[in-house]
mmCIF file of C-alpha atoms in Angstrom:
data_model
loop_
_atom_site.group_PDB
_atom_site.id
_atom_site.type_symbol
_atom_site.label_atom_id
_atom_site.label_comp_id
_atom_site.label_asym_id
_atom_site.label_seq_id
_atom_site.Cartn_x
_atom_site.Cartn_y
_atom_site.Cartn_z
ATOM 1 C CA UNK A 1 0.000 0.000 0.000
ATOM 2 C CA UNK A 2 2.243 2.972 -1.177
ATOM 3 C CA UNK A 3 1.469 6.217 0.158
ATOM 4 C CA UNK A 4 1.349 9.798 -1.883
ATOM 5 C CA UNK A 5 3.130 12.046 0.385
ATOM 6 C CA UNK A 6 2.304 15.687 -0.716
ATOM 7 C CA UNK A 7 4.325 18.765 0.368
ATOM 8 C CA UNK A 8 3.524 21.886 -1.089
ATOM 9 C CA UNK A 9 6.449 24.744 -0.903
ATOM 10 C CA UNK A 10 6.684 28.730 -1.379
ATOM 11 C CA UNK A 11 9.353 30.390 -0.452
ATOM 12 C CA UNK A 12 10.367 27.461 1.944
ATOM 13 C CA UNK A 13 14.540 27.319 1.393
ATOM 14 C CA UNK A 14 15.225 26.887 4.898
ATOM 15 C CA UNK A 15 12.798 24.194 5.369
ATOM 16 C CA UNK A 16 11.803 22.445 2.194
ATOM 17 C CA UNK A 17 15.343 20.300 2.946
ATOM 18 C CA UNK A 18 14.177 19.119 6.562
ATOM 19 C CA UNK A 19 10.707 17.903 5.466
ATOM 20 C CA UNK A 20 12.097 16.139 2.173
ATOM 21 C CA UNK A 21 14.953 13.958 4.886
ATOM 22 C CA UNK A 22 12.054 13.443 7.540
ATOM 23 C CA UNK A 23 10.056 11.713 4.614
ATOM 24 C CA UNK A 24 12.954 9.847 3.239
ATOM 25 C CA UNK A 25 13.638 8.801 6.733
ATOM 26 C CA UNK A 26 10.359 6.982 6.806
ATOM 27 C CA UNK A 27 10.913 3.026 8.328
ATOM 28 C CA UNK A 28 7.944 2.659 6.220
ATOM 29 C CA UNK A 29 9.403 2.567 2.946
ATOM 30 C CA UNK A 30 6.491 2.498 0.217
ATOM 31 C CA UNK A 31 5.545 5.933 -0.501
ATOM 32 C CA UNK A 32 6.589 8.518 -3.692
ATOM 33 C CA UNK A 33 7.044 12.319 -2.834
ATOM 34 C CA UNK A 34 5.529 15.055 -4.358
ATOM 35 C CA UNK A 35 6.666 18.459 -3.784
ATOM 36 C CA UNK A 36 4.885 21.138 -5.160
ATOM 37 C CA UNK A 37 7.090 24.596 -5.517
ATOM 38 C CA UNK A 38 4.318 27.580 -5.622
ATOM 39 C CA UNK A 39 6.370 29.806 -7.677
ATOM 40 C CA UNK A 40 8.869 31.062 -5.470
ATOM 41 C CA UNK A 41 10.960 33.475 -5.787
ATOM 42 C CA UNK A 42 13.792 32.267 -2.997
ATOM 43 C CA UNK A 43 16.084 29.353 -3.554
ATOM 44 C CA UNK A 44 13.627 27.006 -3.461
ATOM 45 C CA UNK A 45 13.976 26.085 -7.244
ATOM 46 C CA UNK A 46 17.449 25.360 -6.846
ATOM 47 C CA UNK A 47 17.229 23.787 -3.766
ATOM 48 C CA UNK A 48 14.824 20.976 -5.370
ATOM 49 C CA UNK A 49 16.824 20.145 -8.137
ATOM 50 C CA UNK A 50 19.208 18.070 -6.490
ATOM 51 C CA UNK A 51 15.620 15.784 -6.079
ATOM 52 C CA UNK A 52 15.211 15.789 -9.756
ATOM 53 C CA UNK A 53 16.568 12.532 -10.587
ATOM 54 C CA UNK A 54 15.133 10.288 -7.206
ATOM 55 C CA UNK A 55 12.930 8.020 -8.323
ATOM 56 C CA UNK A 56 10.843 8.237 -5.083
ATOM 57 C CA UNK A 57 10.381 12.072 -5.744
ATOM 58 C CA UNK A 58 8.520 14.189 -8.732
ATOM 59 C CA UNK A 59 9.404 17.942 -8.429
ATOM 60 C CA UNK A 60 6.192 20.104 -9.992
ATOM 61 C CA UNK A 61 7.108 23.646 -10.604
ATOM 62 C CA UNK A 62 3.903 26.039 -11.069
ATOM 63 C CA UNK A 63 4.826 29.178 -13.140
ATOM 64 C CA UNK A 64 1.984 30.802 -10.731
ATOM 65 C CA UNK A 65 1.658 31.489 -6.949
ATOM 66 C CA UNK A 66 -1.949 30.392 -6.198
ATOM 67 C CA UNK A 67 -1.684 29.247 -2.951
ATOM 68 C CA UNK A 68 -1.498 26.256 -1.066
ATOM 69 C CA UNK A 69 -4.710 24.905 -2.200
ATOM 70 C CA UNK A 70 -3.898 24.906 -5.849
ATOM 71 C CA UNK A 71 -0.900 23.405 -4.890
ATOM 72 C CA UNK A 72 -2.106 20.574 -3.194
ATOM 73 C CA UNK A 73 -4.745 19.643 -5.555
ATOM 74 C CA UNK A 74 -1.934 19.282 -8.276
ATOM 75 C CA UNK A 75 -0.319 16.535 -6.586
ATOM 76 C CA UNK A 76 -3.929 15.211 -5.497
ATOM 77 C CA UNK A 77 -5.123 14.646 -9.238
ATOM 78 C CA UNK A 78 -1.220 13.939 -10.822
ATOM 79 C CA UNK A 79 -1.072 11.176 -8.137
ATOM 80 C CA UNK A 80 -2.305 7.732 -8.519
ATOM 81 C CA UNK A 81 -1.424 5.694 -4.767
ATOM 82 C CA UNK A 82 -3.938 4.277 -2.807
ATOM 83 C CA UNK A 83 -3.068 6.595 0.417
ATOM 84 C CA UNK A 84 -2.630 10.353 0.550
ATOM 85 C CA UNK A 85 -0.697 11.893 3.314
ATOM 86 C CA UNK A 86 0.382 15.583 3.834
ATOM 87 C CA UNK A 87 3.500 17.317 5.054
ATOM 88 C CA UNK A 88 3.869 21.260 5.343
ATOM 89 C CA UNK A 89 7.308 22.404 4.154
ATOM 90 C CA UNK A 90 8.041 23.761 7.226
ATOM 91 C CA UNK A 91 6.495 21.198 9.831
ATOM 92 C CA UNK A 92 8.881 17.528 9.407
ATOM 93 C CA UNK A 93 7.290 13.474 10.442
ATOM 94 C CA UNK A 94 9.525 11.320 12.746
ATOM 95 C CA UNK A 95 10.548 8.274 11.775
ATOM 96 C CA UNK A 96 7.851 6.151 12.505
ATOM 97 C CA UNK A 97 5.063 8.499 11.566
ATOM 98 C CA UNK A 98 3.522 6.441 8.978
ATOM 99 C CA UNK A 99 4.718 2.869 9.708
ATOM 100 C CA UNK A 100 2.318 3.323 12.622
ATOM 101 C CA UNK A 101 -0.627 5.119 10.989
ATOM 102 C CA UNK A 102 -0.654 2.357 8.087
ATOM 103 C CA UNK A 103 -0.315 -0.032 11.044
ATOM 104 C CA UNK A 104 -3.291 1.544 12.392
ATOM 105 C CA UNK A 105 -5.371 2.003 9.258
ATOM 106 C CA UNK A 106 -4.199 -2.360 8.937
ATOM 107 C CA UNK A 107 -5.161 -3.502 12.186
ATOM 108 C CA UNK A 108 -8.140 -0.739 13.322
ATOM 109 C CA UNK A 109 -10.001 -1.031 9.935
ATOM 110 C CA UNK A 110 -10.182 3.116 9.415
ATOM 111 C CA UNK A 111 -9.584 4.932 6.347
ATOM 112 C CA UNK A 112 -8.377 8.846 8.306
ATOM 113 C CA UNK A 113 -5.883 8.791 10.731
ATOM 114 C CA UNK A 114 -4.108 11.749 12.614
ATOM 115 C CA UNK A 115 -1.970 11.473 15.623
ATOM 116 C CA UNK A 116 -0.764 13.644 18.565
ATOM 117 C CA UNK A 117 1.872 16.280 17.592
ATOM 118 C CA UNK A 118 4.597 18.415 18.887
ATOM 119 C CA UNK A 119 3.779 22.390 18.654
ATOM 120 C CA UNK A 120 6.744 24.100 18.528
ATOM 121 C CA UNK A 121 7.491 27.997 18.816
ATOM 122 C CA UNK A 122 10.697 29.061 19.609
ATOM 123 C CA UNK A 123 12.367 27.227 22.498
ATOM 124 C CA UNK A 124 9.134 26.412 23.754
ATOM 125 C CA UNK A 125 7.980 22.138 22.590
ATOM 126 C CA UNK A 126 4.461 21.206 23.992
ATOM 127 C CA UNK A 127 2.887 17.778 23.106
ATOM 128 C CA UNK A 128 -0.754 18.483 21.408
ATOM 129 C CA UNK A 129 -3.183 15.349 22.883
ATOM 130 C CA UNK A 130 -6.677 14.393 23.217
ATOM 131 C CA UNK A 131 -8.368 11.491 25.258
ATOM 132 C CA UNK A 132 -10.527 11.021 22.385
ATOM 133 C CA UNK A 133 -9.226 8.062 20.515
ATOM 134 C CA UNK A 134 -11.761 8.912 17.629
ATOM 135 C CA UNK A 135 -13.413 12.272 16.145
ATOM 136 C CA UNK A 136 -16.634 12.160 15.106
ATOM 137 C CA UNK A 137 -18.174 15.024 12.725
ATOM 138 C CA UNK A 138 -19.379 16.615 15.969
ATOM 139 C CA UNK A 139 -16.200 16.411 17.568
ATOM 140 C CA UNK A 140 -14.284 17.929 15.051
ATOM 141 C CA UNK A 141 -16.503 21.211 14.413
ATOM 142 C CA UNK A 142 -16.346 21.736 17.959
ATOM 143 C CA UNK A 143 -12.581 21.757 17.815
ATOM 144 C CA UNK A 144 -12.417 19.189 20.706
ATOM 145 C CA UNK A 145 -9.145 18.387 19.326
ATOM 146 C CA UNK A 146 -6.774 20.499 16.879
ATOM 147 C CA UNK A 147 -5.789 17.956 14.346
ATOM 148 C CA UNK A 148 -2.595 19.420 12.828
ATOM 149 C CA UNK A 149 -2.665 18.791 8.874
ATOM 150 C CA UNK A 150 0.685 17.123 8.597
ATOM 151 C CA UNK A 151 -0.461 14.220 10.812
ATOM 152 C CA UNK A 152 -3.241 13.630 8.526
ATOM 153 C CA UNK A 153 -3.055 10.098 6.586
ATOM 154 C CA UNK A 154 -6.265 8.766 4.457
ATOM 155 C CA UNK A 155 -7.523 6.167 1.928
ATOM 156 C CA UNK A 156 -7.920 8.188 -1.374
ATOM 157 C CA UNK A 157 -11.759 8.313 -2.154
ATOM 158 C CA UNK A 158 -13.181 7.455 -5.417
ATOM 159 C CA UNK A 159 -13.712 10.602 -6.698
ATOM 160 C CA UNK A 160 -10.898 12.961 -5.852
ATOM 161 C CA UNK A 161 -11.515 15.505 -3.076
ATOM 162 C CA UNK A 162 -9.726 18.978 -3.736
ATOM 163 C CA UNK A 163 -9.556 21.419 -1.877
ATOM 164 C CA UNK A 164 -11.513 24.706 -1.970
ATOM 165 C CA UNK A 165 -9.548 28.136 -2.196
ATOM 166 C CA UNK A 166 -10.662 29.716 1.381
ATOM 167 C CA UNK A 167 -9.675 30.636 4.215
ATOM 168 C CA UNK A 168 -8.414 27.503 6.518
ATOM 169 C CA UNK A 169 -9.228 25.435 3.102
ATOM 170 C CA UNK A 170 -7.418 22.470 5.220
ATOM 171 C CA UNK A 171 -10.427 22.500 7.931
ATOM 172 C CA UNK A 172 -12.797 22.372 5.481
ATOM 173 C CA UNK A 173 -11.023 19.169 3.543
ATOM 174 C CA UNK A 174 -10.824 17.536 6.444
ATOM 175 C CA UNK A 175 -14.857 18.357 6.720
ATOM 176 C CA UNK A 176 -15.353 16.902 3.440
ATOM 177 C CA UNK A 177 -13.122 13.743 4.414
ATOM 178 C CA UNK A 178 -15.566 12.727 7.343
ATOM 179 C CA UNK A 179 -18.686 13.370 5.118
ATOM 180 C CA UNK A 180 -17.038 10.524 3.233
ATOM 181 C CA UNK A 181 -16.030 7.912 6.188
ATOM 182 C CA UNK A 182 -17.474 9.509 9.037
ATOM 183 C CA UNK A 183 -14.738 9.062 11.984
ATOM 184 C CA UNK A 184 -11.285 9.941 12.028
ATOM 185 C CA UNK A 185 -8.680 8.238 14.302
ATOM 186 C CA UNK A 186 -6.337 9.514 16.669
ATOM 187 C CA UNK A 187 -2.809 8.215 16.847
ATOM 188 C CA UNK A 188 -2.441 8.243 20.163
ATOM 189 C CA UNK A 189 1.392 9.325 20.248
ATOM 190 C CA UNK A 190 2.874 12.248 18.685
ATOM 191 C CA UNK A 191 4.696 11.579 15.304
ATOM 192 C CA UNK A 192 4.963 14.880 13.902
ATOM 193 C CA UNK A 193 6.858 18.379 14.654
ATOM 194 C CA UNK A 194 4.847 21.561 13.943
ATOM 195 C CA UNK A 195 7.017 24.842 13.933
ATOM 196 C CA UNK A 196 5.037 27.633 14.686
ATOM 197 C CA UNK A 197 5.886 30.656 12.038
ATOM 198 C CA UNK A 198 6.437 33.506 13.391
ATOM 199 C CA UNK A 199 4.081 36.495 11.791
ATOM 200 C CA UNK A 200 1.641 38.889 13.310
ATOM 201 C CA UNK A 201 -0.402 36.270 15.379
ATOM 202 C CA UNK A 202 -2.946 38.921 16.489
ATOM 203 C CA UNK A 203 -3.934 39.931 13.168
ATOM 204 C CA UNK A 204 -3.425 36.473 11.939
ATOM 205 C CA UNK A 205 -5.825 35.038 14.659
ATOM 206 C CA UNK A 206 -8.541 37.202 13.399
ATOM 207 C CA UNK A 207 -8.406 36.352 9.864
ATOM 208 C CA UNK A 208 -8.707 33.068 11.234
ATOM 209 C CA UNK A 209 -11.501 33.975 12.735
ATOM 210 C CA UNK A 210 -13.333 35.601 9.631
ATOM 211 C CA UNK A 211 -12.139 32.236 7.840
ATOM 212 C CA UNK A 212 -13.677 30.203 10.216
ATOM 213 C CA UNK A 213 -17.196 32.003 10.617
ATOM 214 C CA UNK A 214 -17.594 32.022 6.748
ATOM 215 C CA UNK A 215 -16.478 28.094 6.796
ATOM 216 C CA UNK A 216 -19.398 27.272 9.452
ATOM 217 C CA UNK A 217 -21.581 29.445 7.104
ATOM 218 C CA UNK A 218 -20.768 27.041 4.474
ATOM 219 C CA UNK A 219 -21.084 23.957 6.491
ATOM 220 C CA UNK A 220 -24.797 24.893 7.835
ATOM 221 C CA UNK A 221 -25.922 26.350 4.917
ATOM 222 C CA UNK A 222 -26.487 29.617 6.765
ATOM 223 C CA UNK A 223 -28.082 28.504 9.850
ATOM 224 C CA UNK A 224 -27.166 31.227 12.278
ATOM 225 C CA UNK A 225 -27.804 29.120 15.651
ATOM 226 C CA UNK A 226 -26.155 26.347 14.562
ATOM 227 C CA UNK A 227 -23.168 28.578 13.158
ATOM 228 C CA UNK A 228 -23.411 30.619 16.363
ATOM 229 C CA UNK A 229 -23.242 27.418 18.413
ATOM 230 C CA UNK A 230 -19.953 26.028 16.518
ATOM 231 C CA UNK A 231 -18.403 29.270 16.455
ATOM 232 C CA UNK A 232 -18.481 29.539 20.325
ATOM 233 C CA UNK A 233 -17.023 26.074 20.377
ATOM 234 C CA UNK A 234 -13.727 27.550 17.908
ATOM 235 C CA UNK A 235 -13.421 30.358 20.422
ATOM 236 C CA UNK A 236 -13.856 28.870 23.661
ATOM 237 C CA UNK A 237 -11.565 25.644 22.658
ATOM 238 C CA UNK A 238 -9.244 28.431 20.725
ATOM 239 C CA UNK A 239 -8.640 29.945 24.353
ATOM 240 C CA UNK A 240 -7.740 26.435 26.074
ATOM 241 C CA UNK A 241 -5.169 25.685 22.998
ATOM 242 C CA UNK A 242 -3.437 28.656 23.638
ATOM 243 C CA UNK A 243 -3.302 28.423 27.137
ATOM 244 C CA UNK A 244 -2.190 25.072 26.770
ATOM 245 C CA UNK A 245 0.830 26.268 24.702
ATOM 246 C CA UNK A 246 1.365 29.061 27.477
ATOM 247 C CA UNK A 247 2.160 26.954 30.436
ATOM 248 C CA UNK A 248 4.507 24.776 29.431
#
């Protein structure tokens, strides 16, 4: 069962090299790479030509930034394996990370898997977990865990889902992934290292915000309690995540 591991890239020449290694670290050995360069306009070009000739790796080059999403879906319809798996060209997988999701999509019978994660900022490492071994729909619009996107492993449907171009587009795939198969597992040990990026997090936090509202919009076709409701939920469980992060 090889796995498509997607990594889109823009402007990422001091990380794009740490992701590629963590993937061809992998003890879990069948999966092909596909890194997606968004146009930059660093080194990133050059960097990735030293990958051109691994046959494990194809190297896409867009002649247009159009974002992440575009990027993504690329791969998504170029690639033909049975498992799709992303990595964020700045966030890197340990060793293990998907010897023991396939394990888990083997031996559990599940088609989405995430896993607990490291959130890093700085000098500051705190281990992102749940209790929940499983998210249900309901779970996951009430944020009762924050699945980080480069944990995420899944059985590719049959018909293609791509991405929309929004505003936290990777929420609302993973939306559209349990419409298809309904639950979503939790690895219950953290596999992957997230590094926050440093930016203007207060401004940042409420484009999020406007992202997310408009998302919930989507979701409930406009039903303002139930979009009021779920909103709360992204606040309220938006304030424990960051206080989590703060004490450590």
């Amino acid at each position: 069962m090889t796995v498509a591991v997607i990594v889109p890239v823009y402007n990422g020449m001091y990380t794009i090299e740490r992701a590629i290694a963590s993937v061809q670290k992998q003890t879990y050995t069948k999966w092909h790479l596909y890194v997606i360069n968004d146009a930059s306009t660093d080194n990133t070009l050059n960097i990735l030509k030293k990958y051109d000739k691994e046959p494990k790796v194809t190297i896409i080059n867009l002649k247009r930034n159009a974002g992440a999403a575009n990027a993504r879906n690329e791969a998504i319809k170029l690639s033909e394996e049975k498992y799709i798996a992303f990595l964020d060209a700045d966030d890197e997988w340990h060793d293990n990370k998907l010897s023991m999701q396939m394990d888990s999509i083997v031996n559990d019978n599940v088609n989405v898997v995430c896993s607990f994660y490291n959130y890093i900022k700085g000098e500051t490492c705190v281990t992102i977990s749940t209790k929940l071994r499983y998210l249900s729909m309901d779970d996951f619009l009430k944020k009762k865990f924050r699945v980080c996107f480069s944990s995420l492993i899944f059985k590719r449907p049959k018909e293609n889902i791509l991405f929309n171009n929004m505003g936290h587009e990777d929420f609302y795939f993973i939306y559209l992934l349990l419409k298809e198969y309904n639950l979503l597992s939790v690895l219950r040990q953290s596999v992957v290292n997230y590094y926050e990026v440093s930016g203007s997090l207060s401004r940042n936090k409420q484009k999020a915000a406007g992202w997310h509202y408009k998302i919930l919009t989507k979701i409930f076709n406009g039903e303002k309690l139930k979009v009021s409701i779920y909103y709360i939920y992204y606040v309220l469980n938006g304030i424990r995540f960051t206080l989590q992060v703060k004490r450590k």
